[in-house]
mmCIF file of C-alpha atoms in Angstrom:
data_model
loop_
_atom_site.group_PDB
_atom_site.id
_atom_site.type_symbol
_atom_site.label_atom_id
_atom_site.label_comp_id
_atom_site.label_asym_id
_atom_site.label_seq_id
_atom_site.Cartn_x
_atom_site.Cartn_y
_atom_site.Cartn_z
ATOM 1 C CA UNK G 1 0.000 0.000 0.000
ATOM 2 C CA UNK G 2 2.677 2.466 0.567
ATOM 3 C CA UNK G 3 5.155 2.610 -1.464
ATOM 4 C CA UNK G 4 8.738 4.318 -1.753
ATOM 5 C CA UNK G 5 7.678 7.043 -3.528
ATOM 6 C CA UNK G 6 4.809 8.123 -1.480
ATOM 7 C CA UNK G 7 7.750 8.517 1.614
ATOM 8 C CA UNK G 8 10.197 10.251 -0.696
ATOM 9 C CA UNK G 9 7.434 12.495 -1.555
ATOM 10 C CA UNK G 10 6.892 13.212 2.277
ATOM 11 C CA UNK G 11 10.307 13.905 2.756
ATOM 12 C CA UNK G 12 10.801 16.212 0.155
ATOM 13 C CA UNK G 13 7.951 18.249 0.165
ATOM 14 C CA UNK G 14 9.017 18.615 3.747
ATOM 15 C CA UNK G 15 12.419 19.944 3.068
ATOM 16 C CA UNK G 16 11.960 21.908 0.052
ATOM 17 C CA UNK G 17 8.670 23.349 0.883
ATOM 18 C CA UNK G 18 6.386 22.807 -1.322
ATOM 19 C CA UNK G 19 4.874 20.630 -4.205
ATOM 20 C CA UNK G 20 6.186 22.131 -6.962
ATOM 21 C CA UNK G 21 9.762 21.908 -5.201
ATOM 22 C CA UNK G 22 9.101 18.648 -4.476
ATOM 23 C CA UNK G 23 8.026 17.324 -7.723
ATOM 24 C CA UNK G 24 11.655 19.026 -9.477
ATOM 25 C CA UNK G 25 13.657 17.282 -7.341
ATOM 26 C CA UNK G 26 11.576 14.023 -7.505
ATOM 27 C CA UNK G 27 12.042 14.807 -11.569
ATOM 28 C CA UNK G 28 7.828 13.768 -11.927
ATOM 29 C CA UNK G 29 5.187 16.412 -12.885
ATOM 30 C CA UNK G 30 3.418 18.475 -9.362
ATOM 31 C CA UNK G 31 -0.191 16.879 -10.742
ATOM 32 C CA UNK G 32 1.326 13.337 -10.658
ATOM 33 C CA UNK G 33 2.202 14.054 -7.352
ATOM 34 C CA UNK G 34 -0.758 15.298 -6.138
ATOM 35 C CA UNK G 35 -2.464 12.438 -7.869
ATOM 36 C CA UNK G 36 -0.416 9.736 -6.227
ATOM 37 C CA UNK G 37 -0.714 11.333 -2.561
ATOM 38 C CA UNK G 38 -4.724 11.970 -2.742
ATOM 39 C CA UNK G 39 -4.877 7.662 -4.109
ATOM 40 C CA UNK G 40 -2.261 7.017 -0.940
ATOM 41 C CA UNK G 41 -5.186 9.553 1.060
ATOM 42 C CA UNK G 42 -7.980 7.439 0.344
ATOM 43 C CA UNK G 43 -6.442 4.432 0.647
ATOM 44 C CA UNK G 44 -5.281 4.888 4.175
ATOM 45 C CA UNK G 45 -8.324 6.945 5.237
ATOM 46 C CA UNK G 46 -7.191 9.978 6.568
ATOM 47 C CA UNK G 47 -5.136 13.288 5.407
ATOM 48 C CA UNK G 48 -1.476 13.529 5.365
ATOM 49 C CA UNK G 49 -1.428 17.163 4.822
ATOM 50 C CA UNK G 50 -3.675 20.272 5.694
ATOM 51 C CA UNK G 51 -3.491 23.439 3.418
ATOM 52 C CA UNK G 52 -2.993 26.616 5.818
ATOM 53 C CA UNK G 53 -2.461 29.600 2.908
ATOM 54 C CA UNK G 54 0.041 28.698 0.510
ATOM 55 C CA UNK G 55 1.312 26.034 2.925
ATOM 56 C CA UNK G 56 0.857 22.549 3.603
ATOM 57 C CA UNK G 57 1.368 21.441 7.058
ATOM 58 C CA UNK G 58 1.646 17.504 7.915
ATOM 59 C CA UNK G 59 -1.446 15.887 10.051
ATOM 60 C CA UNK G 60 -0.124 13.691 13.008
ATOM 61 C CA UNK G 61 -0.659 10.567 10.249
ATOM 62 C CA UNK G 62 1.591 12.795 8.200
ATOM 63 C CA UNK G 63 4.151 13.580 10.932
ATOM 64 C CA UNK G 64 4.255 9.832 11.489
ATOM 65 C CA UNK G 65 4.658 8.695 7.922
ATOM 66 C CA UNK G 66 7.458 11.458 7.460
ATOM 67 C CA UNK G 67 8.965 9.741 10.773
ATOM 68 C CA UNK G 68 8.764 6.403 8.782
ATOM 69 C CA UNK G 69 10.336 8.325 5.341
ATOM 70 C CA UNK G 70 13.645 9.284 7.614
ATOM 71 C CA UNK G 71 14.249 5.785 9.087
ATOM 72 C CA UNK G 72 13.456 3.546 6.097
ATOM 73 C CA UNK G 73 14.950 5.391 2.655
ATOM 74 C CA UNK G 74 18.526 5.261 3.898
ATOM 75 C CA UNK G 75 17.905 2.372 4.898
ATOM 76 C CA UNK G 76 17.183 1.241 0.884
ATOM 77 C CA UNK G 77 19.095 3.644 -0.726
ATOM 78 C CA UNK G 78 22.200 2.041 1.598
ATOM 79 C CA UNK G 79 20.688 -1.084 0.399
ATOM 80 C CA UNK G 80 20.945 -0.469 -3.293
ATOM 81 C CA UNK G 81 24.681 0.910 -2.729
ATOM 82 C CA UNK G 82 25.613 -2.352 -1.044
ATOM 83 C CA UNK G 83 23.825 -4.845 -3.690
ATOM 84 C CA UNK G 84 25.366 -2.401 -6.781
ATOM 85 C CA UNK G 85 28.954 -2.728 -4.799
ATOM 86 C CA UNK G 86 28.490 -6.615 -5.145
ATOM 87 C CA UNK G 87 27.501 -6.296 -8.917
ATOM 88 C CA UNK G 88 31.053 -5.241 -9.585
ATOM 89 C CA UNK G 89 32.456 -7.490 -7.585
ATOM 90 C CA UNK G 90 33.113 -5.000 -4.518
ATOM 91 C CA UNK G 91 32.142 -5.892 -0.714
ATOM 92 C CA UNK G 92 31.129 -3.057 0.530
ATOM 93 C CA UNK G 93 31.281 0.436 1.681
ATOM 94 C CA UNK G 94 32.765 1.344 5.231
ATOM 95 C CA UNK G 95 32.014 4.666 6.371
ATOM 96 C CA UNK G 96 33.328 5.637 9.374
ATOM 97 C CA UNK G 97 32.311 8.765 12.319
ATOM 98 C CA UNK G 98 34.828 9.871 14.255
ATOM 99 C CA UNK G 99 33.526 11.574 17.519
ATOM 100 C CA UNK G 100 36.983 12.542 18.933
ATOM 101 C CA UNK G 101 39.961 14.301 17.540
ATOM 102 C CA UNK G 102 42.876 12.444 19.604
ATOM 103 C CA UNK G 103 40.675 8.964 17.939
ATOM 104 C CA UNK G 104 41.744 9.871 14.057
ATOM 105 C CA UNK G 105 45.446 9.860 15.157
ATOM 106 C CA UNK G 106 44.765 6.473 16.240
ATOM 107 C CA UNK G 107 42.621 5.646 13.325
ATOM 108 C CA UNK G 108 45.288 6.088 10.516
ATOM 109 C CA UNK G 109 47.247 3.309 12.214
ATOM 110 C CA UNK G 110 44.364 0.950 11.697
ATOM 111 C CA UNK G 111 43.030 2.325 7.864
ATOM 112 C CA UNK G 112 46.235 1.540 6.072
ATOM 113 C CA UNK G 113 46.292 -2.286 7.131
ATOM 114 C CA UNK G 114 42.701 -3.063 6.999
ATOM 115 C CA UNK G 115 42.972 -1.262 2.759
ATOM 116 C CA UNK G 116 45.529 -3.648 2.073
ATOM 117 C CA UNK G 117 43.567 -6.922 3.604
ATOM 118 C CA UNK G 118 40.238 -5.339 1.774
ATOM 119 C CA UNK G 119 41.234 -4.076 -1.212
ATOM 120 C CA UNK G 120 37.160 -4.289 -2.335
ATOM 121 C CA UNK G 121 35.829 -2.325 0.324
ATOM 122 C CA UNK G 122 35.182 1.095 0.036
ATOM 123 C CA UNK G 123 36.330 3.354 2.976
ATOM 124 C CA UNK G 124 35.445 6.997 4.184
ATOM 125 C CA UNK G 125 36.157 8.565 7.246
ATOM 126 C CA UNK G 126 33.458 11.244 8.197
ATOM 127 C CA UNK G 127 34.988 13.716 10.868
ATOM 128 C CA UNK G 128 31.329 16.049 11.143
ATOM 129 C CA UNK G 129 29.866 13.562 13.558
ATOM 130 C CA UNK G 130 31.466 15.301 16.637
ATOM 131 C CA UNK G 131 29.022 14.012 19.969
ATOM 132 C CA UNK G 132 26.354 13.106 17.415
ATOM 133 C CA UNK G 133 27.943 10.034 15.995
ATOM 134 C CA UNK G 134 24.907 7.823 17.170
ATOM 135 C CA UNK G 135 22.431 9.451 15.291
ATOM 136 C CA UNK G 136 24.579 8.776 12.122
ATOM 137 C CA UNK G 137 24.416 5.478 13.065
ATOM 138 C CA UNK G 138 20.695 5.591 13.092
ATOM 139 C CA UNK G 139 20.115 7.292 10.089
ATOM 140 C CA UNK G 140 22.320 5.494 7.977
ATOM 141 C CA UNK G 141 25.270 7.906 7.191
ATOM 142 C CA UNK G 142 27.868 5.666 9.187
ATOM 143 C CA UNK G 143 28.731 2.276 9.583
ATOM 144 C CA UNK G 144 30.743 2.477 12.342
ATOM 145 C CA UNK G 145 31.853 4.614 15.151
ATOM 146 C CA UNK G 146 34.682 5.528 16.580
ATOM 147 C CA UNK G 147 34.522 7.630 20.344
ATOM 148 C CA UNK G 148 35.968 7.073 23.837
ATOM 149 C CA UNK G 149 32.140 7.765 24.947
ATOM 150 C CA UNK G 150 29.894 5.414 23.902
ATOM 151 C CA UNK G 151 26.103 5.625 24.435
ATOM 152 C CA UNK G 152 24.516 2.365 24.226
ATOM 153 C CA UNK G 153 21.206 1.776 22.746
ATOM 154 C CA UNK G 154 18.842 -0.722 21.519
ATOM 155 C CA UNK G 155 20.263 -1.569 17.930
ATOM 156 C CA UNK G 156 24.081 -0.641 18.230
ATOM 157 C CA UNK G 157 26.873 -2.450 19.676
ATOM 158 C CA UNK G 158 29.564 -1.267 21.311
ATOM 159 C CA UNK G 159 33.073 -2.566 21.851
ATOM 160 C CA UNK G 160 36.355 -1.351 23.416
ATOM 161 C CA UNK G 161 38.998 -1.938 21.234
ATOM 162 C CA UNK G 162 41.810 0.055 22.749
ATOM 163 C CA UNK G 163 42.830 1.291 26.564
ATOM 164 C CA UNK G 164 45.046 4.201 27.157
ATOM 165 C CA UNK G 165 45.291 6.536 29.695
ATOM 166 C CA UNK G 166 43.937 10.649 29.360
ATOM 167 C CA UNK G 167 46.869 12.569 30.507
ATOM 168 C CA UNK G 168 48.348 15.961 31.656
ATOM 169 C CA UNK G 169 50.942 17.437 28.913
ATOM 170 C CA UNK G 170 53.378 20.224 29.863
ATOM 171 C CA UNK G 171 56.479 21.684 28.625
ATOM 172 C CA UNK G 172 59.653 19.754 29.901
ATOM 173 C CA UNK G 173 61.079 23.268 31.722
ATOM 174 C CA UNK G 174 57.408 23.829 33.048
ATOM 175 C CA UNK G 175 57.442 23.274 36.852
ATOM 176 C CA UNK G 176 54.204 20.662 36.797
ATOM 177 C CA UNK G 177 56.978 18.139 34.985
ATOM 178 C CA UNK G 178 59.139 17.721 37.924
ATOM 179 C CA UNK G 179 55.491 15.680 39.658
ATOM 180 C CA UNK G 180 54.741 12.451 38.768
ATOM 181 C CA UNK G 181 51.266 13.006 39.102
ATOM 182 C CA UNK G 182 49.149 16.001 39.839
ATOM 183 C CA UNK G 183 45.891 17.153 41.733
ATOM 184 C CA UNK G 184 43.360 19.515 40.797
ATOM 185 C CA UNK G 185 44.145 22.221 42.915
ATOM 186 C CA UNK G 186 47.809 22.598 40.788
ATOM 187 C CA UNK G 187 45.618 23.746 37.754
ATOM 188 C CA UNK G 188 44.688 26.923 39.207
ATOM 189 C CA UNK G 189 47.024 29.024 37.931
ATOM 190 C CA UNK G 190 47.611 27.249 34.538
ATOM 191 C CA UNK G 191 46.118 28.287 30.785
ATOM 192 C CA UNK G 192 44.277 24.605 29.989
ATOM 193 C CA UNK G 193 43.985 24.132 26.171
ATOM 194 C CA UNK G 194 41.660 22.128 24.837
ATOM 195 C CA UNK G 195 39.846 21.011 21.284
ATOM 196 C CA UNK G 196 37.147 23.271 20.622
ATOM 197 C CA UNK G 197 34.459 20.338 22.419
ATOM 198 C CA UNK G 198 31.805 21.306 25.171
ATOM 199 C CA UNK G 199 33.679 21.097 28.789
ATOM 200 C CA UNK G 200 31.467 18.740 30.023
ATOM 201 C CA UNK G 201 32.550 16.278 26.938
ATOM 202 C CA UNK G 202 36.079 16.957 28.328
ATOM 203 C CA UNK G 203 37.418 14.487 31.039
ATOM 204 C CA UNK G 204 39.968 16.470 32.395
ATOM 205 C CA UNK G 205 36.569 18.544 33.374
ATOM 206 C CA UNK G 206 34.379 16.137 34.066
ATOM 207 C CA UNK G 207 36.938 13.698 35.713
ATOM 208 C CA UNK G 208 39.404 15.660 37.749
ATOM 209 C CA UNK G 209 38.954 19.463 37.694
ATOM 210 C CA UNK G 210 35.180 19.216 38.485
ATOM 211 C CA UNK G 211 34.408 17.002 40.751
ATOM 212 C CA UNK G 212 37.108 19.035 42.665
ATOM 213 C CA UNK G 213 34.951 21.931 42.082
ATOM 214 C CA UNK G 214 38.754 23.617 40.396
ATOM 215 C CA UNK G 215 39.008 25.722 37.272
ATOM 216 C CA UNK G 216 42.044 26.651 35.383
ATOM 217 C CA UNK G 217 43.069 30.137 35.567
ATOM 218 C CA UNK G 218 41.803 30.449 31.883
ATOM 219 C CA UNK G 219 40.869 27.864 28.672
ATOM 220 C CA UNK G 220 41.479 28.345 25.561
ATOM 221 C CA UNK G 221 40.133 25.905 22.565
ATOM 222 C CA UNK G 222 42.614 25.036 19.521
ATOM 223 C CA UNK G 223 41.584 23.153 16.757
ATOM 224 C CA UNK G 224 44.604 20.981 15.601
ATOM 225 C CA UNK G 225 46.938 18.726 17.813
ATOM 226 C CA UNK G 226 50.370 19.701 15.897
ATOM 227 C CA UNK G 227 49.370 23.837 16.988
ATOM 228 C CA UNK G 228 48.314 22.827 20.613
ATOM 229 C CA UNK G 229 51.278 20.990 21.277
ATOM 230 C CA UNK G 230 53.620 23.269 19.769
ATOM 231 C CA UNK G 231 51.681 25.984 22.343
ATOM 232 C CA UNK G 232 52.304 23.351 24.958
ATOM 233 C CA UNK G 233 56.273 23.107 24.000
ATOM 234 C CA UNK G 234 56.841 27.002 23.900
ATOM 235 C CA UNK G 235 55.011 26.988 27.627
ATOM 236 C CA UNK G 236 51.741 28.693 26.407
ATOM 237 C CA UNK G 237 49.926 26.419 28.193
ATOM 238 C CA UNK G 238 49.008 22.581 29.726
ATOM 239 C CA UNK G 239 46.732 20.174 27.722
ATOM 240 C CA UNK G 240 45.429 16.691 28.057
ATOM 241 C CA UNK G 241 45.648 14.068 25.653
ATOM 242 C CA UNK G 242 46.070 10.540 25.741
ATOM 243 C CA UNK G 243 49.331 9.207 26.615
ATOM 244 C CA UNK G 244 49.778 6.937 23.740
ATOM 245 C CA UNK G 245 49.770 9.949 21.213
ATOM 246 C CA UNK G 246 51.962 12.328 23.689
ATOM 247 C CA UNK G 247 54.379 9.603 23.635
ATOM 248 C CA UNK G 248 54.877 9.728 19.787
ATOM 249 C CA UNK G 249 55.017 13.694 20.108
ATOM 250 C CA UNK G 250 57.368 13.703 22.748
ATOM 251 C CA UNK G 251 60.003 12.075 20.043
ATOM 252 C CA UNK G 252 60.619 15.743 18.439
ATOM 253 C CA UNK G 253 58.763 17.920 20.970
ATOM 254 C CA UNK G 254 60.039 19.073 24.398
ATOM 255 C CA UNK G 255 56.469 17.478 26.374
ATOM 256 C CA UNK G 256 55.904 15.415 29.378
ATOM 257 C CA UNK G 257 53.734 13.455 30.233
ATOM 258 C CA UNK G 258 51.645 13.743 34.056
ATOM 259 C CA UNK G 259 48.894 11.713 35.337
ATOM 260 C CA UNK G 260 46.047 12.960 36.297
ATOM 261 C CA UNK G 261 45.692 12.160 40.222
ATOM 262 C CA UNK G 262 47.475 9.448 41.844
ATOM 263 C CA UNK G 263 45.482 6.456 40.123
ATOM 264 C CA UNK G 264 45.080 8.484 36.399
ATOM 265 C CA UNK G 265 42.197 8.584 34.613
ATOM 266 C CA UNK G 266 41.937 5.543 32.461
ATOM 267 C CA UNK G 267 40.131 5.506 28.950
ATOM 268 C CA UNK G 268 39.244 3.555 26.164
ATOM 269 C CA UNK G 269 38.590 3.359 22.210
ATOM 270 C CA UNK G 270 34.947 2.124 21.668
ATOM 271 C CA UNK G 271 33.872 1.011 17.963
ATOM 272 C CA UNK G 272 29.889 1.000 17.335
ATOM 273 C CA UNK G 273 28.232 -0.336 14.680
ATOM 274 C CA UNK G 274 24.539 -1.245 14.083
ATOM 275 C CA UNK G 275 23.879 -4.896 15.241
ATOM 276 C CA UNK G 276 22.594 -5.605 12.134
ATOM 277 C CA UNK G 277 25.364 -5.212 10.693
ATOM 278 C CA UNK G 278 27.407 -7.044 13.093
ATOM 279 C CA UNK G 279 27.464 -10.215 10.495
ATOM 280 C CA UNK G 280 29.079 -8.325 7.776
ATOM 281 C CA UNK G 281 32.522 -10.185 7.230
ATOM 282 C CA UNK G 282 34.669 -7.155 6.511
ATOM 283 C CA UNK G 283 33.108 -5.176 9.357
ATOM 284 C CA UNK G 284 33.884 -7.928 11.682
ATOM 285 C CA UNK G 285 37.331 -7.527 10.079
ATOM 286 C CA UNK G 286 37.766 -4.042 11.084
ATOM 287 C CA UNK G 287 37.113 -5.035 14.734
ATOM 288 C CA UNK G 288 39.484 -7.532 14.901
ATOM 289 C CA UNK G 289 42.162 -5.827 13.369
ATOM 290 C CA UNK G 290 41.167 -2.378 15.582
ATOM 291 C CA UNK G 291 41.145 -4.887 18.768
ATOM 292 C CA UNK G 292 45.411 -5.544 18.061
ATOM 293 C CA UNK G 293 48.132 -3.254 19.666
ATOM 294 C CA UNK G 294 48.777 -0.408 18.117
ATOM 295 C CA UNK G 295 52.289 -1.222 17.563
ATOM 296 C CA UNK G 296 50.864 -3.988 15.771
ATOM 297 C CA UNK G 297 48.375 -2.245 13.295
ATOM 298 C CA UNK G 298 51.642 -0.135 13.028
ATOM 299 C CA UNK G 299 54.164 -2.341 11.395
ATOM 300 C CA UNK G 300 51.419 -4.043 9.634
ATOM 301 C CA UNK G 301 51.176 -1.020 8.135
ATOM 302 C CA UNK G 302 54.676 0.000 7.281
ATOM 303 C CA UNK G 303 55.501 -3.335 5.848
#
C-alpha cells in the first residue's frame, strides 16, 4: 500500500517546501504528485497534509509517515549501494564517524592495514559527527563509530577496542613536569587548552577538575593537535591528551607526560556499529584488526 515514492514524496515536500519543489527534485510532474498522494489519502483513510495559505502542514498521520520516510529510505538507498557494490564485484562500503579528535590519530594506524587486507571495500572517514555520531548510526550515514564515549542503545553495539590513559601534557622546563602526578588544585594558575568540544565532553573537566569543584586560571580551545602541542612546548599552556599519542610527540617535541591524580584517569577506544550489521565479514574484520596493539596495526602497516 505504501510505497517508496509516497515517503520520498513526504520527505521532500518537507524539506523543500512545497509541491512544486518537491516534484523538481523528484524529476515527476506536481499533478502526478498530487495524484499519487490523494490515491495514498484514500487508501489509508485519513489526510497527510492540511493546506494553511500557501502552505501545507503535515497531520499527526503525516508527521508519522514522514517519521517512517527518515528511518526507512537510507535504509534502501544504503541497500541499493551495497547490492550495486556486489555487482562489480566490490564488498562493501565502510564509512566511518569519528567523535573525537585524539581517535583519528589512532585511526590512521588501523586504515592503512585493513585497505591492504580489503582491497574491495570502500572506505570513508566522516569527521562532522562530533558528539552526534549515534544518530549517524541511526540514520544510515555511518557504519561504524569511533569515540571514547559510547552511548549504548537498543540496535548498536559497542566494543572497546583500545585502553590508554587521558593525561596531563606540559612543557619539559614547566614546573608541573618535575610531579609524577598532579591534583586539581595545581591547575589553578595554569592556561588549559583544549579542542574546541563542550567542557562537560572533556574528562579532564568532568573527571578531575570538576568534581574538585577547580578551574584553570583560563581555557582556551585550539583546533589541531600539531598547533596545541607546539603551544604546549613554547610553555603557552598545559593540555590533556592521551598518553599513547603524547608519547609519539614527545620524540621531536620538548612534552611530558603527568597523570592525572594518583590512580590516572583511564580511557578507552569504543567502535559502534549497528547490530545488524554485526554479520558483515569485513566489518567484523575491522574489529578484529582495531582490537590488536597499536604497535601492531603499526608495522602491519609499514611493511
Amino acid at each position: 500500500m505504501i510505497e517508496r515514492i509516497h515517503l520520498a514524496i513526504v520527505q521532500q515536500v518537507e524539506a523543500q517546501g512545497s509541491l512544486t519543489a518537491a516534484a523538481e527534485v523528484l524529476h515527476v510532474t506536481q499533478s502526478a504528485l498530487s495524484h499519487s498522494m490523494k490515491k495514498l489519502e484514500q487508501l489509508l483513510g485519513t489526510e497527510i497534509w492540511r493546506r494553511e495559505g500557501r502552505n501545507l502542514q503535515l497531520t499527526q498521520a503525516g508527521q508519522h509517515l514522514l517519521a517512517v520516510a527518515n528511518r526507512v529510505l537510507p535504509q534502501l538507498e544504503l541497500a541499493e549501494e551495497r547490492l550495486q557494490q556486489f555487482a562489480h564485484g566490490k564488498r562493501g562500503s565502510l564509512r566511518i564517524g569519528m567523535e573525537c579528535h585524539p581517535c583519528y590519530q589512532w585511526l590512521l594506524k588501523i586504515v592503512s592495514p585493513y585497505l591492504k587486507a580489503w582491497p574491495n571495500v570502500d572506505l570513508d572517514v566522516k569527521q562532522k559527527f562530533q558528539f552526534g555520531g549515534i544518530a549517524g548510526l541511526f540514520n544510515y550515514e555511518i557504519d561504524l563509530l569511533v569515540t571514547p564515549d559510547p552511548l549504548y542503545r537498543p540496535g548498536l553495539q559497542f566494543e572497546p577496542v583500545f585502553d590508554y590513559e587521558q593525561v596531563l601534557v606540559v612543557a619539559k622546563d614547566h614546573p608541573l613536569a618535575k610531579h609524577d602526578f598532579i591534583e586539581p588544585q595545581q591547575l589553578i594558575a595554569e592556561t588549559l587548552i583544549s579542542y574546541p568540544v563542550d567542557i562537560e565532553r572533556l574528562d579532564i573537566f568532568k573527571q578531575f577538575l570538576i568534581p574538585a569543584g577547580v578551574a584553570p586560571r583560563r581555557h582556551r580551545t585550539i583546533e589541531t593537535t600539531d598547533i596545541m602541542l607546539q603551544m604546549v612546548a613554547s610553555e603557552r599552556g598545559v593540555t590533556a591528551l592521551p598518553k599513547w599519542l603524547v608519547e609519539e610527540y614527545a620524540e621531536e617535541l620538548p612534552i611530558k607526560a603527568i597523570r592525572l591524580g594518583e590512580h590516572g584517569i583511564p580511557k578507552q577506544i569504543h567502535l559502534g556499529t549497528r547490530e545488524s550489521d554485526t554479520v558483515l565479514d569485513y566489518i567484523k574484520a575491522f574489529f578484529e584488526l582495531a582490537r590488536k596493539p597499536a604497535t601492531v596495526a603499526w608495522q602491519q602497516q609499514n611493511q
